[in-house]
Tab-separated table of C-alpha atoms (C1' of nucleotides) in Angstrom:
chain	number	residue	atom	x	y	z
A	1450	MET	CA	-22.190	-17.197	19.036
A	1451	GLN	CA	-21.801	-15.487	15.726
A	1452	ASN	CA	-23.759	-16.142	12.581
A	1453	LYS	CA	-21.635	-17.941	10.026
A	1454	ASP	CA	-22.162	-15.063	7.616
A	1455	ASP	CA	-21.073	-12.599	10.243
A	1456	ILE	CA	-19.081	-10.032	8.494
A	1457	SER	CA	-18.258	-7.610	11.238
A	1458	LYS	CA	-14.793	-8.991	11.782
A	1459	LYS	CA	-13.629	-9.264	8.204
A	1460	PRO	CA	-11.039	-6.581	7.621
A	1461	LEU	CA	-11.909	-3.843	5.175
A	1462	THR	CA	-10.108	-3.900	1.852
A	1463	PRO	CA	-8.094	-0.884	0.696
A	1464	ALA	CA	-10.768	-0.221	-1.925
A	1465	MET	CA	-13.494	-0.079	0.722
A	1466	GLU	CA	-11.388	2.312	2.748
A	1467	ASP	CA	-10.933	4.525	-0.300
A	1468	TYR	CA	-14.664	4.701	-0.907
A	1469	LEU	CA	-15.396	5.504	2.729
A	1470	GLU	CA	-12.781	8.236	2.741
A	1471	ALA	CA	-14.146	9.692	-0.487
A	1472	ILE	CA	-17.714	9.634	0.822
A	1473	PHE	CA	-16.554	11.210	4.067
A	1474	ASN	CA	-14.767	14.018	2.233
A	1475	LEU	CA	-17.550	14.613	-0.290
A	1476	GLY	CA	-20.034	14.743	2.555
A	1477	LYS	CA	-18.177	17.703	3.974
A	1478	GLU	CA	-17.945	19.456	0.615
A	1479	LYS	CA	-21.489	19.062	-0.681
A	1480	ARG	CA	-25.040	18.825	0.557
A	1481	VAL	CA	-25.501	15.322	-0.803
A	1482	VAL	CA	-23.115	12.650	-2.010
A	1483	ARG	CA	-23.817	11.358	-5.496
A	1484	VAL	CA	-22.654	8.221	-7.260
A	1485	LYS	CA	-21.288	10.357	-10.057
A	1486	ASP	CA	-19.128	12.360	-7.662
A	1487	ILE	CA	-17.689	9.308	-5.982
A	1488	ALA	CA	-16.871	7.837	-9.376
A	1489	LYS	CA	-15.105	10.992	-10.458
A	1490	ARG	CA	-13.193	11.350	-7.214
A	1491	LEU	CA	-11.904	7.803	-7.334
A	1492	GLY	CA	-11.413	7.589	-11.094
A	1493	VAL	CA	-13.808	4.670	-11.605
A	1494	LYS	CA	-17.065	4.241	-13.539
A	1495	MET	CA	-20.498	4.512	-12.006
A	1496	PRO	CA	-21.394	0.822	-12.075
A	1497	THR	CA	-18.327	0.128	-10.021
A	1498	VAL	CA	-19.532	2.601	-7.440
A	1499	THR	CA	-23.016	1.109	-7.318
A	1500	SER	CA	-21.645	-2.322	-6.676
A	1501	MET	CA	-19.323	-1.095	-3.943
A	1502	LEU	CA	-22.220	0.783	-2.331
A	1503	ASN	CA	-24.060	-2.527	-2.073
A	1504	THR	CA	-21.050	-4.087	-0.414
A	1505	LEU	CA	-20.642	-1.223	2.036
A	1506	SER	CA	-24.342	-1.305	2.775
A	1507	LYS	CA	-24.283	-5.029	3.573
A	1508	ARG	CA	-21.490	-4.299	5.973
A	1509	GLU	CA	-23.462	-1.528	7.592
A	1510	LEU	CA	-20.925	1.129	6.753
A	1511	ILE	CA	-23.437	3.212	4.811
A	1512	ASP	CA	-27.219	3.652	4.720
A	1513	TYR	CA	-28.238	3.174	1.132
A	1514	GLU	CA	-31.401	2.465	-0.831
A	1515	LYS	CA	-31.093	2.439	-4.567
A	1516	TYR	CA	-31.741	5.748	-6.293
A	1517	GLU	CA	-31.779	7.401	-2.872
A	1518	TYR	CA	-29.222	9.577	-1.181
A	1519	LEU	CA	-26.599	7.764	0.793
A	1520	GLU	CA	-25.096	8.412	4.174
A	1521	LEU	CA	-22.297	6.971	6.223
A	1522	THR	CA	-23.353	5.092	9.328
A	1523	GLU	CA	-21.573	5.811	12.577
A	1524	LYS	CA	-19.156	2.978	11.836
A	1525	GLY	CA	-18.635	4.332	8.348
A	1526	VAL	CA	-17.858	7.787	9.644
A	1527	ASP	CA	-15.260	6.349	12.018
A	1528	VAL	CA	-13.470	4.584	9.198
A	1529	GLY	CA	-13.741	7.495	6.775
A	1530	LYS	CA	-12.385	9.901	9.341
A	1531	GLU	CA	-9.511	7.624	10.265
A	1532	ILE	CA	-8.453	7.084	6.659
A	1533	HIS	CA	-8.679	10.792	6.049
A	1534	ARG	CA	-6.462	11.364	9.075
A	1535	ARG	CA	-3.878	8.954	7.714
A	1536	HIS	CA	-3.964	10.538	4.300
A	1537	HIS	CA	-3.576	14.011	5.687
A	1538	THR	CA	-0.789	13.056	8.075
A	1539	LEU	CA	1.246	11.170	5.513
A	1540	ARG	CA	0.860	13.876	2.918
A	1541	SER	CA	1.938	16.400	5.470
A	1542	PHE	CA	5.031	14.346	6.281
A	1543	LEU	CA	5.912	13.996	2.608
A	1544	THR	CA	5.433	17.680	1.807
A	1545	ASN	CA	6.561	19.409	4.985
A	1546	ILE	CA	9.359	17.125	6.089
A	1547	LEU	CA	10.632	15.409	2.956
A	1548	ASN	CA	9.828	18.384	0.723
A	1549	ILE	CA	8.008	16.398	-1.945
A	1550	ASP	CA	5.655	18.378	-4.155
A	1551	PHE	CA	1.996	18.345	-3.247
A	1552	LYS	CA	0.598	16.391	-6.171
A	1553	LYS	CA	3.049	13.540	-5.858
A	1554	ALA	CA	2.791	13.543	-2.085
A	1555	ASP	CA	-0.987	13.349	-2.332
A	1556	GLU	CA	-0.856	10.376	-4.712
A	1557	GLU	CA	1.583	8.442	-2.621
A	1558	ALA	CA	-0.162	9.256	0.647
A	1559	CYS	CA	-3.270	7.779	-0.936
A	1560	LYS	CA	-1.518	4.453	-1.387
A	1561	MET	CA	0.429	4.553	1.864
A	1562	GLU	CA	-2.658	5.254	3.957
A	1563	HIS	CA	-3.730	1.619	3.668
A	1564	ALA	CA	-0.357	0.277	4.704
A	1565	VAL	CA	0.151	2.194	7.914
A	1566	SER	CA	-1.482	1.285	11.217
A	1567	ALA	CA	-3.024	3.817	13.547
A	1568	SER	CA	-0.202	3.425	16.023
A	1569	THR	CA	2.492	4.019	13.413
A	1570	LEU	CA	0.553	7.031	12.227
A	1571	ASP	CA	0.648	8.410	15.735
A	1572	ARG	CA	4.404	8.013	15.727
A	1573	PHE	CA	4.617	10.025	12.502
A	1574	ILE	CA	2.569	12.748	14.152
A	1575	GLU	CA	4.754	12.798	17.248
A	1576	PHE	CA	7.831	13.007	15.091
A	1577	MET	CA	6.470	15.957	13.131
A	1578	GLU	CA	5.414	17.672	16.342
A	1579	PHE	CA	8.860	17.073	17.737
A	1580	ILE	CA	10.394	18.803	14.758
A	1581	GLN	CA	7.973	21.697	14.710
A	1582	PHE	CA	6.758	22.257	18.227
A	1583	CYS	CA	9.778	23.065	20.329
A	1584	PRO	CA	10.837	26.706	20.056
A	1585	ARG	CA	13.728	27.296	17.676
A	1586	VAL	CA	14.167	23.621	16.886
A	1587	GLY	CA	11.888	23.066	14.005
A	1588	LEU	CA	11.716	25.044	10.864
A	1589	ASP	CA	15.312	26.176	10.704
A	1590	TRP	CA	16.377	22.609	10.984
A	1591	LEU	CA	14.232	21.658	8.041
A	1592	LYS	CA	15.709	24.477	5.979
A	1593	TYR	CA	19.051	22.942	6.791
A	1594	PHE	CA	17.861	19.586	5.502
A	1595	ASP	CA	16.948	21.215	2.239
A	1596	GLU	CA	20.364	22.777	1.959
A	1597	TYR	CA	22.019	19.466	2.752
A	1598	ARG	CA	19.898	17.672	0.214
A	1599	LEU	CA	20.593	20.065	-2.609
A	1600	HIS	CA	24.306	20.556	-2.097
A	1601	GLY	CA	25.707	17.204	-1.151
A	1602	GLN	CA	27.028	15.953	2.090
A	1603	GLU	CA	30.785	16.084	2.265
A	1604	PRO	CA	31.936	15.726	5.877
A	1605	ASP	CA	33.861	19.002	5.654
A	1606	LYS	CA	30.939	21.068	4.525
A	1607	CYS	CA	28.859	19.303	7.045
A	1608	LEU	CA	30.544	20.866	10.037
A	1609	ALA	CA	30.443	24.298	8.414
A	1610	ARG	CA	26.739	23.939	7.879
A	1611	MET	CA	26.308	22.698	11.391
A	1612	LYS	CA	27.670	26.070	12.462
A	1613	GLU	CA	25.256	28.053	10.320
A	1614	PHE	CA	22.590	25.769	11.603
A	1615	ALA	CA	23.548	26.476	15.168
A	1616	ASP	CA	23.344	30.200	14.494
A	1617	GLY	CA	19.870	29.730	13.168
A	1618	PHE	CA	19.033	27.985	16.401
A	1619	LYS	CA	20.517	30.653	18.584
A	1620	VAL	CA	23.109	28.215	19.785
A	1621	ARG	CA	26.858	28.218	19.533
A	1622	ILE	CA	28.992	25.239	18.710
A	1623	LYS	CA	31.721	24.627	21.219
A	1624	THR	CA	35.158	23.896	19.831
A	1625	MET	CA	36.414	20.425	20.579
A	1626	ASP	CA	38.959	22.007	22.860
A	1627	GLU	CA	36.260	23.631	24.903
A	1628	VAL	CA	34.321	20.444	25.022
A	1629	GLU	CA	37.297	18.479	26.226
A	1630	GLY	CA	38.125	21.142	28.814
A	1631	LYS	CA	41.403	22.133	27.226
A	1632	LYS	CA	42.438	25.685	27.741
B	1494	MET	CA	4.317	-1.239	-33.631
B	1495	GLN	CA	3.567	-3.365	-30.629
B	1496	ASN	CA	1.857	-6.705	-30.583
B	1497	LYS	CA	-1.601	-6.417	-29.109
B	1498	ASP	CA	-0.637	-8.851	-26.368
B	1499	ASP	CA	2.421	-6.808	-25.562
B	1500	ILE	CA	2.752	-6.850	-21.887
B	1501	SER	CA	5.974	-5.002	-21.324
B	1502	LYS	CA	4.272	-1.772	-20.396
B	1503	LYS	CA	1.640	-3.068	-18.026
B	1504	PRO	CA	2.633	-2.076	-14.516
B	1505	LEU	CA	3.469	-4.851	-12.094
B	1506	THR	CA	0.961	-5.567	-9.377
B	1507	PRO	CA	1.969	-5.429	-5.718
B	1508	ALA	CA	1.649	-9.206	-5.578
B	1509	MET	CA	4.091	-9.642	-8.446
B	1510	GLU	CA	6.514	-7.312	-6.737
B	1511	ASP	CA	6.248	-9.351	-3.546
B	1512	TYR	CA	7.067	-12.562	-5.367
B	1513	LEU	CA	10.032	-11.019	-7.142
B	1514	GLU	CA	11.365	-9.633	-3.892
B	1515	ALA	CA	10.932	-12.988	-2.172
B	1516	ILE	CA	12.665	-14.825	-5.014
B	1517	PHE	CA	15.457	-12.276	-4.992
B	1518	ASN	CA	15.986	-12.693	-1.252
B	1519	LEU	CA	15.715	-16.489	-1.276
B	1520	GLY	CA	18.215	-16.603	-4.120
B	1521	LYS	CA	20.766	-14.977	-1.886
B	1522	GLU	CA	20.032	-17.279	1.031
B	1523	LYS	CA	19.926	-20.671	-0.684
B	1524	ARG	CA	21.470	-22.525	-3.582
B	1525	VAL	CA	18.144	-22.946	-5.344
B	1526	VAL	CA	14.765	-21.337	-4.943
B	1527	ARG	CA	11.893	-23.743	-4.417
B	1528	VAL	CA	8.148	-23.286	-4.758
B	1529	LYS	CA	7.736	-24.486	-1.196
B	1530	ASP	CA	10.092	-21.801	0.106
B	1531	ILE	CA	8.379	-19.003	-1.760
B	1532	ALA	CA	5.027	-20.209	-0.447
B	1533	LYS	CA	6.300	-20.261	3.097
B	1534	ARG	CA	7.950	-16.859	2.838
B	1535	LEU	CA	4.830	-15.203	1.486
B	1536	GLY	CA	2.308	-17.143	3.546
B	1537	VAL	CA	0.441	-18.629	0.585
B	1538	LYS	CA	-0.144	-22.188	-0.661
B	1539	MET	CA	1.979	-23.839	-3.304
B	1540	PRO	CA	-0.586	-23.770	-6.122
B	1541	THR	CA	-0.790	-20.027	-5.742
B	1542	VAL	CA	2.945	-19.833	-6.252
B	1543	THR	CA	2.846	-22.056	-9.323
B	1544	SER	CA	0.245	-19.893	-10.940
B	1545	MET	CA	2.148	-16.705	-10.193
B	1546	LEU	CA	5.320	-18.272	-11.590
B	1547	ASN	CA	3.485	-18.766	-14.857
B	1548	THR	CA	2.464	-15.134	-14.859
B	1549	LEU	CA	5.976	-13.924	-14.086
B	1550	SER	CA	7.366	-16.228	-16.735
B	1551	LYS	CA	5.001	-14.865	-19.401
B	1552	ARG	CA	6.201	-11.426	-18.487
B	1553	GLU	CA	9.824	-12.488	-18.793
B	1554	LEU	CA	10.635	-11.696	-15.208
B	1555	ILE	CA	11.748	-15.253	-14.448
B	1556	ASP	CA	13.075	-18.225	-16.391
B	1557	TYR	CA	10.863	-21.122	-15.493
B	1558	GLU	CA	10.011	-24.556	-16.852
B	1559	LYS	CA	7.704	-26.651	-14.750
B	1560	TYR	CA	9.422	-28.905	-12.243
B	1561	GLU	CA	12.702	-27.168	-13.036
B	1562	TYR	CA	14.668	-24.683	-11.011
B	1563	LEU	CA	13.690	-21.112	-11.501
B	1564	GLU	CA	15.777	-18.005	-11.904
B	1565	LEU	CA	15.134	-14.322	-12.156
B	1566	THR	CA	15.844	-12.760	-15.530
B	1567	GLU	CA	17.825	-9.551	-15.659
B	1568	LYS	CA	14.575	-7.585	-15.582
B	1569	GLY	CA	13.386	-9.687	-12.665
B	1570	VAL	CA	16.551	-9.031	-10.715
B	1571	ASP	CA	16.149	-5.298	-11.242
B	1572	VAL	CA	12.651	-5.325	-9.840
B	1573	GLY	CA	13.487	-7.683	-6.980
B	1574	LYS	CA	16.443	-5.582	-5.967
B	1575	GLU	CA	14.473	-2.359	-6.117
B	1576	ILE	CA	11.622	-3.699	-4.003
B	1577	HIS	CA	14.108	-5.049	-1.525
B	1578	ARG	CA	15.737	-1.628	-1.361
B	1579	ARG	CA	12.379	-0.031	-0.623
B	1580	HIS	CA	11.553	-2.572	2.029
B	1581	HIS	CA	14.887	-2.176	3.724
B	1582	THR	CA	14.822	1.617	3.611
B	1583	LEU	CA	11.301	1.959	4.945
B	1584	ARG	CA	11.889	-0.558	7.702
B	1585	SER	CA	15.015	1.291	8.631
B	1586	PHE	CA	13.094	4.551	8.819
B	1587	LEU	CA	10.388	3.005	10.961
B	1588	THR	CA	12.800	1.321	13.372
B	1589	ASN	CA	15.689	3.775	13.528
B	1590	ILE	CA	13.860	7.064	13.247
B	1591	LEU	CA	10.342	6.450	14.520
B	1592	ASN	CA	11.446	3.793	17.002
B	1593	ILE	CA	8.877	1.209	15.994
B	1594	ASP	CA	9.690	-2.368	16.928
B	1595	PHE	CA	11.242	-4.549	14.261
B	1596	LYS	CA	8.417	-6.972	13.683
B	1597	LYS	CA	5.758	-4.315	13.208
B	1598	ALA	CA	8.103	-2.155	11.154
B	1599	ASP	CA	8.851	-5.102	8.898
B	1600	GLU	CA	5.168	-5.829	8.326
B	1601	GLU	CA	4.277	-2.261	7.526
B	1602	ALA	CA	7.341	-1.718	5.349
B	1603	CYS	CA	6.148	-4.713	3.360
B	1604	LYS	CA	2.892	-2.951	2.579
B	1605	MET	CA	4.378	0.515	2.169
B	1606	GLU	CA	7.017	-0.646	-0.297
B	1607	HIS	CA	4.409	-0.845	-3.056
B	1608	ALA	CA	3.082	2.634	-2.403
B	1609	VAL	CA	6.310	4.591	-2.504
B	1610	SER	CA	8.061	5.633	-5.705
B	1611	ALA	CA	11.795	5.373	-6.223
B	1612	SER	CA	12.205	9.131	-6.019
B	1613	THR	CA	10.328	9.390	-2.725
B	1614	LEU	CA	12.407	6.520	-1.427
B	1615	ASP	CA	15.528	8.474	-2.246
B	1616	ARG	CA	14.179	11.374	-0.255
B	1617	PHE	CA	13.699	9.073	2.748
B	1618	ILE	CA	17.296	7.967	2.388
B	1619	GLU	CA	18.595	11.520	2.185
B	1620	PHE	CA	16.610	12.431	5.254
B	1621	MET	CA	18.020	9.542	7.242
B	1622	GLU	CA	21.529	10.351	6.079
B	1623	PHE	CA	20.980	13.937	7.075
B	1624	ILE	CA	20.064	12.852	10.568
B	1625	GLN	CA	22.866	10.342	10.940
B	1626	PHE	CA	25.731	11.496	8.797
B	1627	CYS	CA	26.756	14.891	10.050
B	1628	PRO	CA	29.019	14.746	13.096
B	1629	ARG	CA	27.222	15.191	16.391
B	1630	VAL	CA	23.892	15.900	14.784
B	1631	GLY	CA	22.368	12.525	14.473
B	1632	LEU	CA	22.022	10.007	17.176
B	1633	ASP	CA	21.776	12.345	20.122
B	1634	TRP	CA	18.992	14.131	18.411
B	1635	LEU	CA	17.084	10.902	18.008
B	1636	LYS	CA	17.549	10.092	21.665
B	1637	TYR	CA	15.986	13.439	22.333
B	1638	PHE	CA	13.011	12.500	20.187
B	1639	ASP	CA	12.539	9.414	22.268
B	1640	GLU	CA	12.609	11.456	25.427
B	1641	TYR	CA	10.140	13.896	23.971
B	1642	ARG	CA	7.848	11.150	22.863
B	1643	LEU	CA	7.757	9.386	26.183
B	1644	HIS	CA	7.428	12.364	28.480
B	1645	GLY	CA	5.090	14.775	26.772
B	1646	GLN	CA	5.703	18.062	25.171
B	1647	GLU	CA	4.854	20.945	27.437
B	1648	PRO	CA	6.424	24.133	26.104
B	1649	ASP	CA	8.209	24.734	29.402
B	1650	LYS	CA	9.915	21.399	29.485
B	1651	CYS	CA	10.686	21.824	25.884
B	1652	LEU	CA	13.214	24.563	26.370
B	1653	ALA	CA	14.844	22.717	29.228
B	1654	ARG	CA	15.255	19.689	27.065
B	1655	MET	CA	16.558	21.801	24.278
B	1656	LYS	CA	19.359	22.744	26.647
B	1657	GLU	CA	20.217	19.171	27.501
B	1658	PHE	CA	20.004	18.437	23.845
B	1659	ALA	CA	22.406	21.233	23.075
B	1660	ASP	CA	24.846	19.854	25.641
B	1661	GLY	CA	24.674	16.498	23.968
B	1662	PHE	CA	25.520	18.223	20.743
B	1663	LYS	CA	28.411	20.118	22.190
B	1664	VAL	CA	26.600	23.358	21.638
B	1665	ARG	CA	25.463	26.047	23.987
B	1666	ILE	CA	22.155	27.832	23.845
B	1667	LYS	CA	22.492	31.575	23.832
B	1668	THR	CA	20.188	33.482	26.124
B	1669	MET	CA	17.669	35.626	24.327
B	1670	ASP	CA	19.532	38.639	25.688
B	1671	GLU	CA	22.716	37.489	24.016
B	1672	VAL	CA	20.876	36.809	20.829
B	1673	GLU	CA	19.276	40.207	20.775
B	1674	GLY	CA	22.578	41.883	21.628
B	1675	LYS	CA	21.431	43.175	25.013
B	1676	LYS	CA	24.091	43.614	27.586
C	327	DA	C1'	-48.078	15.951	-18.940
C	328	DA	C1'	-44.838	14.425	-22.436
C	329	DA	C1'	-40.364	14.424	-23.839
C	330	DC	C1'	-35.777	14.936	-23.011
C	331	DT	C1'	-31.522	14.760	-20.134
C	332	DA	C1'	-29.088	13.393	-15.995
C	333	DT	C1'	-28.114	10.040	-13.191
C	334	DG	C1'	-28.110	5.439	-11.437
C	335	DT	C1'	-28.621	0.329	-11.821
C	336	DT	C1'	-28.435	-4.334	-13.833
C	337	DT	C1'	-26.334	-7.706	-16.491
C	338	DG	C1'	-22.692	-10.125	-17.940
C	339	DG	C1'	-17.921	-10.557	-18.366
C	340	DG	C1'	-12.622	-9.980	-17.576
C	341	DA	C1'	-8.409	-9.797	-14.649
C	342	DT	C1'	-6.070	-10.893	-10.462
C	343	DA	C1'	-5.085	-13.567	-6.630
C	344	DT	C1'	-6.242	-16.839	-3.658
C	345	DC	C1'	-7.856	-21.605	-1.967
C	346	DT	C1'	-8.826	-27.082	-1.713
C	347	DA	C1'	-8.653	-31.533	-3.664
C	348	DA	C1'	-6.792	-34.489	-6.804
C	349	DT	C1'	-3.029	-35.756	-9.715
C	350	DT	C1'	1.671	-36.198	-11.243
C	351	DA	C1'	6.588	-35.750	-10.986
C	352	DT	C1'	11.059	-36.097	-8.636
C	353	DC	C1'	14.161	-37.837	-5.249
C	354	DA	C1'	16.204	-40.870	-1.991
C	355	DC	C1'	16.515	-45.334	-0.088
C	356	DT	C1'	16.535	-50.085	0.233
D	729	DA	C1'	14.668	-50.907	-10.188
D	730	DG	C1'	10.700	-50.356	-7.174
D	731	DT	C1'	8.566	-47.780	-3.633
D	732	DG	C1'	7.317	-44.263	-0.530
D	733	DA	C1'	7.783	-39.491	0.749
D	734	DT	C1'	8.112	-34.942	-0.665
D	735	DA	C1'	7.271	-31.387	-3.926
D	736	DA	C1'	4.876	-29.394	-7.675
D	737	DT	C1'	1.132	-28.951	-10.880
D	738	DT	C1'	-3.584	-29.071	-12.646
D	739	DA	C1'	-8.434	-28.449	-12.126
D	740	DG	C1'	-12.008	-26.114	-10.413
D	741	DA	C1'	-14.016	-22.741	-7.146
D	742	DT	C1'	-14.375	-18.216	-4.734
D	743	DA	C1'	-13.795	-13.259	-3.767
D	744	DT	C1'	-12.650	-8.620	-5.140
D	745	DC	C1'	-12.642	-4.954	-8.229
D	746	DC	C1'	-13.193	-3.230	-12.406
D	747	DC	C1'	-15.592	-2.341	-17.160
D	748	DA	C1'	-19.186	-1.622	-21.292
D	749	DA	C1'	-23.766	-1.985	-22.865
D	750	DA	C1'	-28.423	-2.014	-21.943
D	751	DC	C1'	-31.967	-0.579	-19.100
D	752	DA	C1'	-34.535	2.234	-15.442
D	753	DT	C1'	-35.497	6.200	-12.799
D	754	DA	C1'	-35.520	11.050	-11.491
D	755	DG	C1'	-35.398	15.690	-12.606
D	756	DT	C1'	-36.114	19.432	-15.996
D	757	DT	C1'	-38.008	21.713	-19.754
D	758	DT	C1'	-41.279	22.837	-22.887
DNA sequence: AAACTATGTTTGGGATATCTAATTATCACT
DNA sequence: AGTGATAATTAGATATCCCAAACATAGTTT
């Protein structure tokens, strides 16, 4: 039987996730994590940080006594790491696959990371691995996407590019005659 | 010189975007849009809808007099249509490319739609067109992704699958000897 | 150690978005 | 036209997240 104030099941808000991610990242960059640094990283003022630290502390996501250094609890580390993983994965998809510039990709990944479940994230990762892992399949294909994107997509050109593409892959396109077994 | 209460530049919140999208969609499904229907669609109670309608009305995104029928203004239609476009595109990416089931894809698209800019959306669309538009490039390749995803990605198997893949594409993989011009 | 500077916290308030309970309006039917 | 059911609004409360101003502490310098 759970206490009526039990909080362990309430989902975290996007803001809480952002703070945990920021604390997680800052913790790897610096010896100690300071209120000032969190505020700067997230673009908020210090009082806002203090009040969120109280919230996170009540939820046992950080160890925190006022004026003292703060640390993520085990639970807090789990969340921070997971959000960081989502951020990194989505940004990587946006930059490496869709060819969006880093700054914009980073901003949008930061918003998307709260919308995407762990299982969907995994699917993104598999998809990127699929594109990049198999020998001769990956990077050339992405170059081709870039070409396609920048120069339009008329059906005629498309087949021509498919041929260049195939060369890049070390493959040869069969003629339709060959495919259909005609002489 | 702008009035100090000028509101036209304040960005819309995700919640406002959700309401406009819902109103836009309901408007296409029914003769009139009712508070009850919006509430049901968005999973909120009717008073919440009423209060948001007042907000949207102040911002000139809907025409609304209490107890009367409501309609999107031109501005409101633009936003509603754009959010719907994002939702549809992202869901399509999640279902058609990443193979996520419809219900989950729909839920996550609904959250992602507020995180993704119009220009990034366009890049998603181009990417999907790239996969599906060019003859013989698209759907077979996605089947191959599915295969890859479900049966692991050992480098050895990878080349074998690349060959099947090539067959599906009506292409033939050159041997490395052929590629390097050896006998 | 006293004074000064950095940093951090408290207080009090604003905006958004939601709810429940109570009230009021509209519609359809007899 | 009166009445009952359905729909919509108002009133009042709560939670989250943010801020500025005032205050408190910690760290540094003289």
